[in-house]
Amino acid sequence: EVQLVESGGGLVQPGGSLRLSCAASGFTFSSFWMHWVRQAPGKGLVWVSRINSDGSSTTYADSVKGRFTISRDNAKNTLYLQMNSLRAEDTAVYYCARKLDPMDSWGQGTLVSVSS
Amino acid sequence: SYVLTQPPSVSVAPGKTARITCGGNNIGSKSIHWYQQKPGQAPVLVIYHDSDRPSGIPERLSGSNSGNTATLTISRVEAGDEGDYYCQVWDTSSDPPYVFGSGTKVTVL
């Protein structure tokens, strides 16, 4: 069974940093592109970033470009999102999702709150 | 960037048919996916590549895509179908390359 488990969310002050993790199991993690998608409270889904299977290619939404970094450790079956210079508008549940297209499996999400 | 337009809400009586639209410029030329999200839960892929169903998704859910509108149809609606439904496209010529519709809340009366 495919499982994706996010962690690392929490409350952080504006300008602060957080690193999210997504632990994968039940499939060959190193064979799949992976994504981060976020959802602000009461709002819709917004794609944030993606990374290819070996980590050599990454893409970002303009809203996070230069502040967020996606990476992966295939030996640890884990996806990461390093978030720097956080803003109030980054407050959201962050989901990791599997596969280039469509996103066929999702984690349960981790909440990031940016507030002073 | 490419824009997908969905109605905010759709209400339907149990046993009836719900149709959720997703509008976009020449959307029929693109491959559309649909996700269901129940309150407090993660999204679940219910239709991919316009009309294919992942394993475990009931045949009551179907999809179509033509012209400027893609449609998710839920037949014989049940109380368990309540939730938010999002359409999504991967457009390699768009920035961002992955776009979600704004979501449609389905209410079972």
mmCIF file of C-alpha atoms in Angstrom:
data_model
loop_
_atom_site.group_PDB
_atom_site.id
_atom_site.type_symbol
_atom_site.label_atom_id
_atom_site.label_comp_id
_atom_site.label_asym_id
_atom_site.label_seq_id
_atom_site.Cartn_x
_atom_site.Cartn_y
_atom_site.Cartn_z
ATOM 1 C CA GLU A 1 0.000 0.000 0.000
ATOM 2 C CA VAL A 2 1.310 3.421 -0.956
ATOM 3 C CA GLN A 3 1.875 5.626 2.079
ATOM 4 C CA LEU A 4 3.047 9.222 2.242
ATOM 5 C CA VAL A 5 3.462 10.775 5.687
ATOM 6 C CA GLU A 6 4.301 14.460 6.038
ATOM 7 C CA SER A 7 5.877 16.012 9.103
ATOM 8 C CA GLY A 8 7.703 19.148 10.186
ATOM 9 C CA GLY A 9 4.886 21.653 10.173
ATOM 10 C CA GLY A 10 4.242 24.094 12.988
ATOM 11 C CA LEU A 11 4.030 27.709 14.042
ATOM 12 C CA VAL A 12 6.803 29.985 12.815
ATOM 13 C CA GLN A 13 7.311 33.735 12.840
ATOM 14 C CA PRO A 14 7.397 35.735 9.611
ATOM 15 C CA GLY A 15 10.860 35.551 8.119
ATOM 16 C CA GLY A 16 11.521 32.205 9.750
ATOM 17 C CA SER A 17 12.306 28.805 8.287
ATOM 18 C CA LEU A 18 10.889 25.291 8.394
ATOM 19 C CA ARG A 19 11.780 22.010 6.734
ATOM 20 C CA LEU A 20 8.980 19.671 5.827
ATOM 21 C CA SER A 21 9.516 15.964 5.275
ATOM 22 C CA CYS A 22 7.452 13.361 3.458
ATOM 23 C CA ALA A 23 8.259 9.747 4.255
ATOM 24 C CA ALA A 24 7.290 7.345 1.497
ATOM 25 C CA SER A 25 6.619 3.619 1.688
ATOM 26 C CA GLY A 26 4.850 0.888 -0.247
ATOM 27 C CA PHE A 27 6.383 1.754 -3.610
ATOM 28 C CA THR A 28 9.726 2.331 -5.318
ATOM 29 C CA PHE A 29 10.217 5.935 -4.268
ATOM 30 C CA SER A 30 13.242 6.485 -6.504
ATOM 31 C CA SER A 31 11.145 5.821 -9.616
ATOM 32 C CA PHE A 32 8.625 8.611 -9.124
ATOM 33 C CA TRP A 33 8.503 12.360 -9.550
ATOM 34 C CA MET A 34 7.117 14.014 -6.433
ATOM 35 C CA HIS A 35 5.236 17.243 -5.666
ATOM 36 C CA TRP A 36 4.361 19.610 -2.874
ATOM 37 C CA VAL A 37 0.860 21.097 -3.009
ATOM 38 C CA ARG A 38 -0.571 23.476 -0.422
ATOM 39 C CA GLN A 39 -4.001 24.542 0.736
ATOM 40 C CA ALA A 40 -4.575 27.702 2.722
ATOM 41 C CA PRO A 41 -7.335 27.503 5.354
ATOM 42 C CA GLY A 42 -10.708 27.352 3.629
ATOM 43 C CA LYS A 43 -9.126 27.726 0.193
ATOM 44 C CA GLY A 44 -8.326 25.527 -2.780
ATOM 45 C CA LEU A 45 -5.343 23.466 -3.831
ATOM 46 C CA VAL A 46 -2.245 25.221 -5.153
ATOM 47 C CA TRP A 47 0.743 23.490 -6.665
ATOM 48 C CA VAL A 48 4.057 24.527 -5.057
ATOM 49 C CA SER A 49 6.931 22.489 -6.459
ATOM 50 C CA ARG A 50 7.996 19.257 -8.106
ATOM 51 C CA ILE A 51 11.176 17.190 -8.348
ATOM 52 C CA ASN A 52 12.139 14.446 -10.745
ATOM 53 C CA SER A 53 12.944 10.922 -9.709
ATOM 54 C CA ASP A 54 16.695 11.359 -9.180
ATOM 55 C CA GLY A 55 16.523 14.899 -7.830
ATOM 56 C CA SER A 56 18.337 16.525 -10.732
ATOM 57 C CA SER A 57 15.414 18.660 -11.924
ATOM 58 C CA THR A 58 13.144 20.928 -9.892
ATOM 59 C CA THR A 59 10.346 23.390 -10.681
ATOM 60 C CA TYR A 60 8.658 25.982 -8.496
ATOM 61 C CA ALA A 61 5.609 28.190 -8.453
ATOM 62 C CA ASP A 62 6.532 31.860 -8.766
ATOM 63 C CA SER A 63 5.125 32.560 -5.299
ATOM 64 C CA VAL A 64 7.843 30.425 -3.637
ATOM 65 C CA LYS A 65 10.699 30.668 -6.123
ATOM 66 C CA GLY A 66 13.920 31.702 -4.406
ATOM 67 C CA ARG A 67 12.500 30.981 -0.933
ATOM 68 C CA PHE A 68 11.604 27.280 -1.029
ATOM 69 C CA THR A 69 13.808 24.357 -2.027
ATOM 70 C CA ILE A 70 12.540 20.895 -2.847
ATOM 71 C CA SER A 71 14.883 17.936 -2.482
ATOM 72 C CA ARG A 72 14.828 14.200 -1.921
ATOM 73 C CA ASP A 73 16.904 11.422 -0.403
ATOM 74 C CA ASN A 74 16.132 8.250 -2.303
ATOM 75 C CA ALA A 75 18.171 6.175 0.129
ATOM 76 C CA LYS A 76 15.852 7.310 2.916
ATOM 77 C CA ASN A 77 12.669 7.314 0.773
ATOM 78 C CA THR A 78 12.043 10.876 1.875
ATOM 79 C CA LEU A 79 10.996 14.084 0.147
ATOM 80 C CA TYR A 80 11.783 17.494 1.647
ATOM 81 C CA LEU A 81 10.676 21.093 1.355
ATOM 82 C CA GLN A 82 12.987 23.680 2.880
ATOM 83 C CA MET A 83 10.999 26.859 3.407
ATOM 84 C CA ASN A 84 12.853 30.099 4.133
ATOM 85 C CA SER A 85 11.733 33.722 4.487
ATOM 86 C CA LEU A 86 8.253 32.554 5.379
ATOM 87 C CA ARG A 87 5.342 34.939 5.007
ATOM 88 C CA ALA A 88 1.848 35.004 6.435
ATOM 89 C CA GLU A 89 0.500 33.981 3.035
ATOM 90 C CA ASP A 90 2.479 30.726 3.227
ATOM 91 C CA THR A 91 0.124 29.557 5.984
ATOM 92 C CA ALA A 92 -1.415 26.348 4.683
ATOM 93 C CA VAL A 93 -1.623 22.606 4.900
ATOM 94 C CA TYR A 94 1.213 21.203 2.809
ATOM 95 C CA TYR A 95 0.669 17.908 1.023
ATOM 96 C CA CYS A 96 3.197 15.746 -0.740
ATOM 97 C CA ALA A 97 1.910 13.879 -3.786
ATOM 98 C CA ARG A 98 3.289 11.165 -5.999
ATOM 99 C CA LYS A 99 3.801 10.927 -9.742
ATOM 100 C CA LEU A 100 4.460 13.385 -12.554
ATOM 101 C CA ASP A 101 0.870 13.446 -13.802
ATOM 102 C CA PRO A 102 -1.669 12.829 -12.434
ATOM 103 C CA MET A 103 -0.877 13.074 -8.734
ATOM 104 C CA ASP A 104 -2.131 9.643 -7.846
ATOM 105 C CA SER A 105 -1.403 9.411 -4.124
ATOM 106 C CA TRP A 106 -1.337 12.105 -1.455
ATOM 107 C CA GLY A 107 -0.189 12.320 2.130
ATOM 108 C CA GLN A 108 -2.443 13.539 4.926
ATOM 109 C CA GLY A 109 -0.728 16.929 5.039
ATOM 110 C CA THR A 110 1.129 18.992 7.622
ATOM 111 C CA LEU A 111 0.007 22.425 8.799
ATOM 112 C CA VAL A 112 2.345 25.393 8.558
ATOM 113 C CA SER A 113 1.258 28.555 10.357
ATOM 114 C CA VAL A 114 3.209 31.759 9.858
ATOM 115 C CA SER A 115 2.332 34.358 12.470
ATOM 116 C CA SER A 116 3.916 36.641 15.015
ATOM 117 C CA SER B 1 -1.046 31.028 -16.683
ATOM 118 C CA TYR B 2 -3.818 28.664 -17.649
ATOM 119 C CA VAL B 3 -7.098 29.180 -15.767
ATOM 120 C CA LEU B 4 -9.644 26.514 -14.817
ATOM 121 C CA THR B 5 -13.099 27.758 -13.787
ATOM 122 C CA GLN B 6 -15.453 25.746 -11.586
ATOM 123 C CA PRO B 7 -18.821 26.633 -10.032
ATOM 124 C CA PRO B 8 -18.469 27.177 -6.286
ATOM 125 C CA SER B 9 -21.221 24.763 -5.379
ATOM 126 C CA VAL B 10 -23.564 22.098 -6.651
ATOM 127 C CA SER B 11 -26.505 20.668 -4.727
ATOM 128 C CA VAL B 12 -28.131 17.372 -5.583
ATOM 129 C CA ALA B 13 -30.704 15.045 -4.061
ATOM 130 C CA PRO B 14 -29.742 11.477 -3.216
ATOM 131 C CA GLY B 15 -30.135 9.131 -6.152
ATOM 132 C CA LYS B 16 -29.941 11.950 -8.690
ATOM 133 C CA THR B 17 -27.086 12.980 -10.974
ATOM 134 C CA ALA B 18 -24.567 15.719 -10.213
ATOM 135 C CA ARG B 19 -22.544 17.364 -12.943
ATOM 136 C CA ILE B 20 -19.513 19.456 -12.059
ATOM 137 C CA THR B 21 -18.010 21.544 -14.811
ATOM 138 C CA CYS B 22 -14.480 22.769 -15.318
ATOM 139 C CA GLY B 23 -14.015 25.460 -17.932
ATOM 140 C CA GLY B 24 -10.835 26.431 -19.692
ATOM 141 C CA ASN B 25 -9.630 27.733 -23.032
ATOM 142 C CA ASN B 26 -9.640 24.772 -25.434
ATOM 143 C CA ILE B 27 -9.606 22.441 -22.430
ATOM 144 C CA GLY B 28 -10.675 19.589 -24.695
ATOM 145 C CA SER B 29 -7.142 19.481 -26.073
ATOM 146 C CA LYS B 30 -5.710 18.840 -22.611
ATOM 147 C CA SER B 31 -5.784 15.943 -20.188
ATOM 148 C CA ILE B 32 -7.931 16.686 -17.133
ATOM 149 C CA HIS B 33 -7.870 15.036 -13.737
ATOM 150 C CA TRP B 34 -10.407 15.230 -10.914
ATOM 151 C CA TYR B 35 -9.803 14.995 -7.165
ATOM 152 C CA GLN B 36 -12.314 14.530 -4.366
ATOM 153 C CA GLN B 37 -11.566 16.042 -0.967
ATOM 154 C CA LYS B 38 -13.700 15.330 2.050
ATOM 155 C CA PRO B 39 -13.538 17.649 5.093
ATOM 156 C CA GLY B 40 -10.302 17.251 7.009
ATOM 157 C CA GLN B 41 -8.928 14.724 4.542
ATOM 158 C CA ALA B 42 -6.363 14.675 1.764
ATOM 159 C CA PRO B 43 -7.432 14.864 -1.874
ATOM 160 C CA VAL B 44 -8.113 11.580 -3.650
ATOM 161 C CA LEU B 45 -7.744 11.092 -7.393
ATOM 162 C CA VAL B 46 -11.118 9.986 -8.775
ATOM 163 C CA ILE B 47 -10.794 10.554 -12.543
ATOM 164 C CA TYR B 48 -7.607 10.876 -14.613
ATOM 165 C CA HIS B 49 -6.912 11.551 -18.261
ATOM 166 C CA ASP B 50 -10.431 12.932 -18.731
ATOM 167 C CA SER B 51 -12.369 9.722 -18.124
ATOM 168 C CA ASP B 52 -10.281 6.949 -16.559
ATOM 169 C CA ARG B 53 -11.022 5.721 -13.057
ATOM 170 C CA PRO B 54 -8.370 4.556 -10.604
ATOM 171 C CA SER B 55 -8.995 1.194 -9.015
ATOM 172 C CA GLY B 56 -11.515 1.411 -6.211
ATOM 173 C CA ILE B 57 -13.410 4.373 -7.634
ATOM 174 C CA PRO B 58 -17.044 3.446 -8.369
ATOM 175 C CA GLU B 59 -18.382 3.451 -11.900
ATOM 176 C CA ARG B 60 -20.944 6.030 -10.772
ATOM 177 C CA LEU B 61 -18.175 8.603 -11.267
ATOM 178 C CA SER B 62 -17.371 9.422 -14.864
ATOM 179 C CA GLY B 63 -15.651 12.166 -16.790
ATOM 180 C CA SER B 64 -15.759 13.815 -20.172
ATOM 181 C CA ASN B 65 -13.865 16.607 -21.870
ATOM 182 C CA SER B 66 -14.595 18.530 -25.039
ATOM 183 C CA GLY B 67 -14.333 22.040 -26.386
ATOM 184 C CA ASN B 68 -13.984 24.487 -23.506
ATOM 185 C CA THR B 69 -15.571 22.329 -20.792
ATOM 186 C CA ALA B 70 -14.631 19.205 -18.862
ATOM 187 C CA THR B 71 -17.318 17.541 -16.765
ATOM 188 C CA LEU B 72 -17.307 15.205 -13.804
ATOM 189 C CA THR B 73 -20.585 13.313 -13.526
ATOM 190 C CA ILE B 74 -21.677 11.560 -10.352
ATOM 191 C CA SER B 75 -24.632 9.253 -10.967
ATOM 192 C CA ARG B 76 -26.939 7.893 -8.284
ATOM 193 C CA VAL B 77 -25.517 10.349 -5.776
ATOM 194 C CA GLU B 78 -24.970 9.112 -2.231
ATOM 195 C CA ALA B 79 -24.401 10.987 1.014
ATOM 196 C CA GLY B 80 -20.777 9.838 0.933
ATOM 197 C CA ASP B 81 -20.179 11.814 -2.270
ATOM 198 C CA GLU B 82 -20.309 15.091 -0.353
ATOM 199 C CA GLY B 83 -17.104 17.055 -0.492
ATOM 200 C CA ASP B 84 -15.024 19.351 -2.615
ATOM 201 C CA TYR B 85 -14.062 18.391 -6.141
ATOM 202 C CA TYR B 86 -11.113 19.910 -7.986
ATOM 203 C CA CYS B 87 -10.175 19.653 -11.645
ATOM 204 C CA GLN B 88 -6.493 19.838 -12.563
ATOM 205 C CA VAL B 89 -4.370 20.096 -15.671
ATOM 206 C CA TRP B 90 -0.679 19.685 -16.445
ATOM 207 C CA ASP B 91 0.140 22.255 -19.092
ATOM 208 C CA THR B 92 3.812 22.224 -20.077
ATOM 209 C CA SER B 93 3.407 25.568 -21.848
ATOM 210 C CA SER B 94 1.951 27.249 -18.791
ATOM 211 C CA ASP B 95 3.591 28.774 -15.747
ATOM 212 C CA PRO B 96 2.864 27.247 -13.324
ATOM 213 C CA PRO B 97 2.729 23.917 -15.175
ATOM 214 C CA TYR B 98 0.186 22.420 -12.777
ATOM 215 C CA VAL B 99 -3.110 24.232 -12.326
ATOM 216 C CA PHE B 100 -6.093 23.363 -10.143
ATOM 217 C CA GLY B 101 -9.592 24.683 -10.520
ATOM 218 C CA SER B 102 -11.015 26.647 -7.609
ATOM 219 C CA GLY B 103 -13.061 23.686 -6.460
ATOM 220 C CA THR B 104 -16.751 22.827 -6.312
ATOM 221 C CA LYS B 105 -18.503 21.937 -3.087
ATOM 222 C CA VAL B 106 -21.012 19.146 -3.637
ATOM 223 C CA THR B 107 -23.879 19.091 -1.141
ATOM 224 C CA VAL B 108 -26.225 16.131 -0.949
ATOM 225 C CA LEU B 109 -29.658 17.420 0.052
#
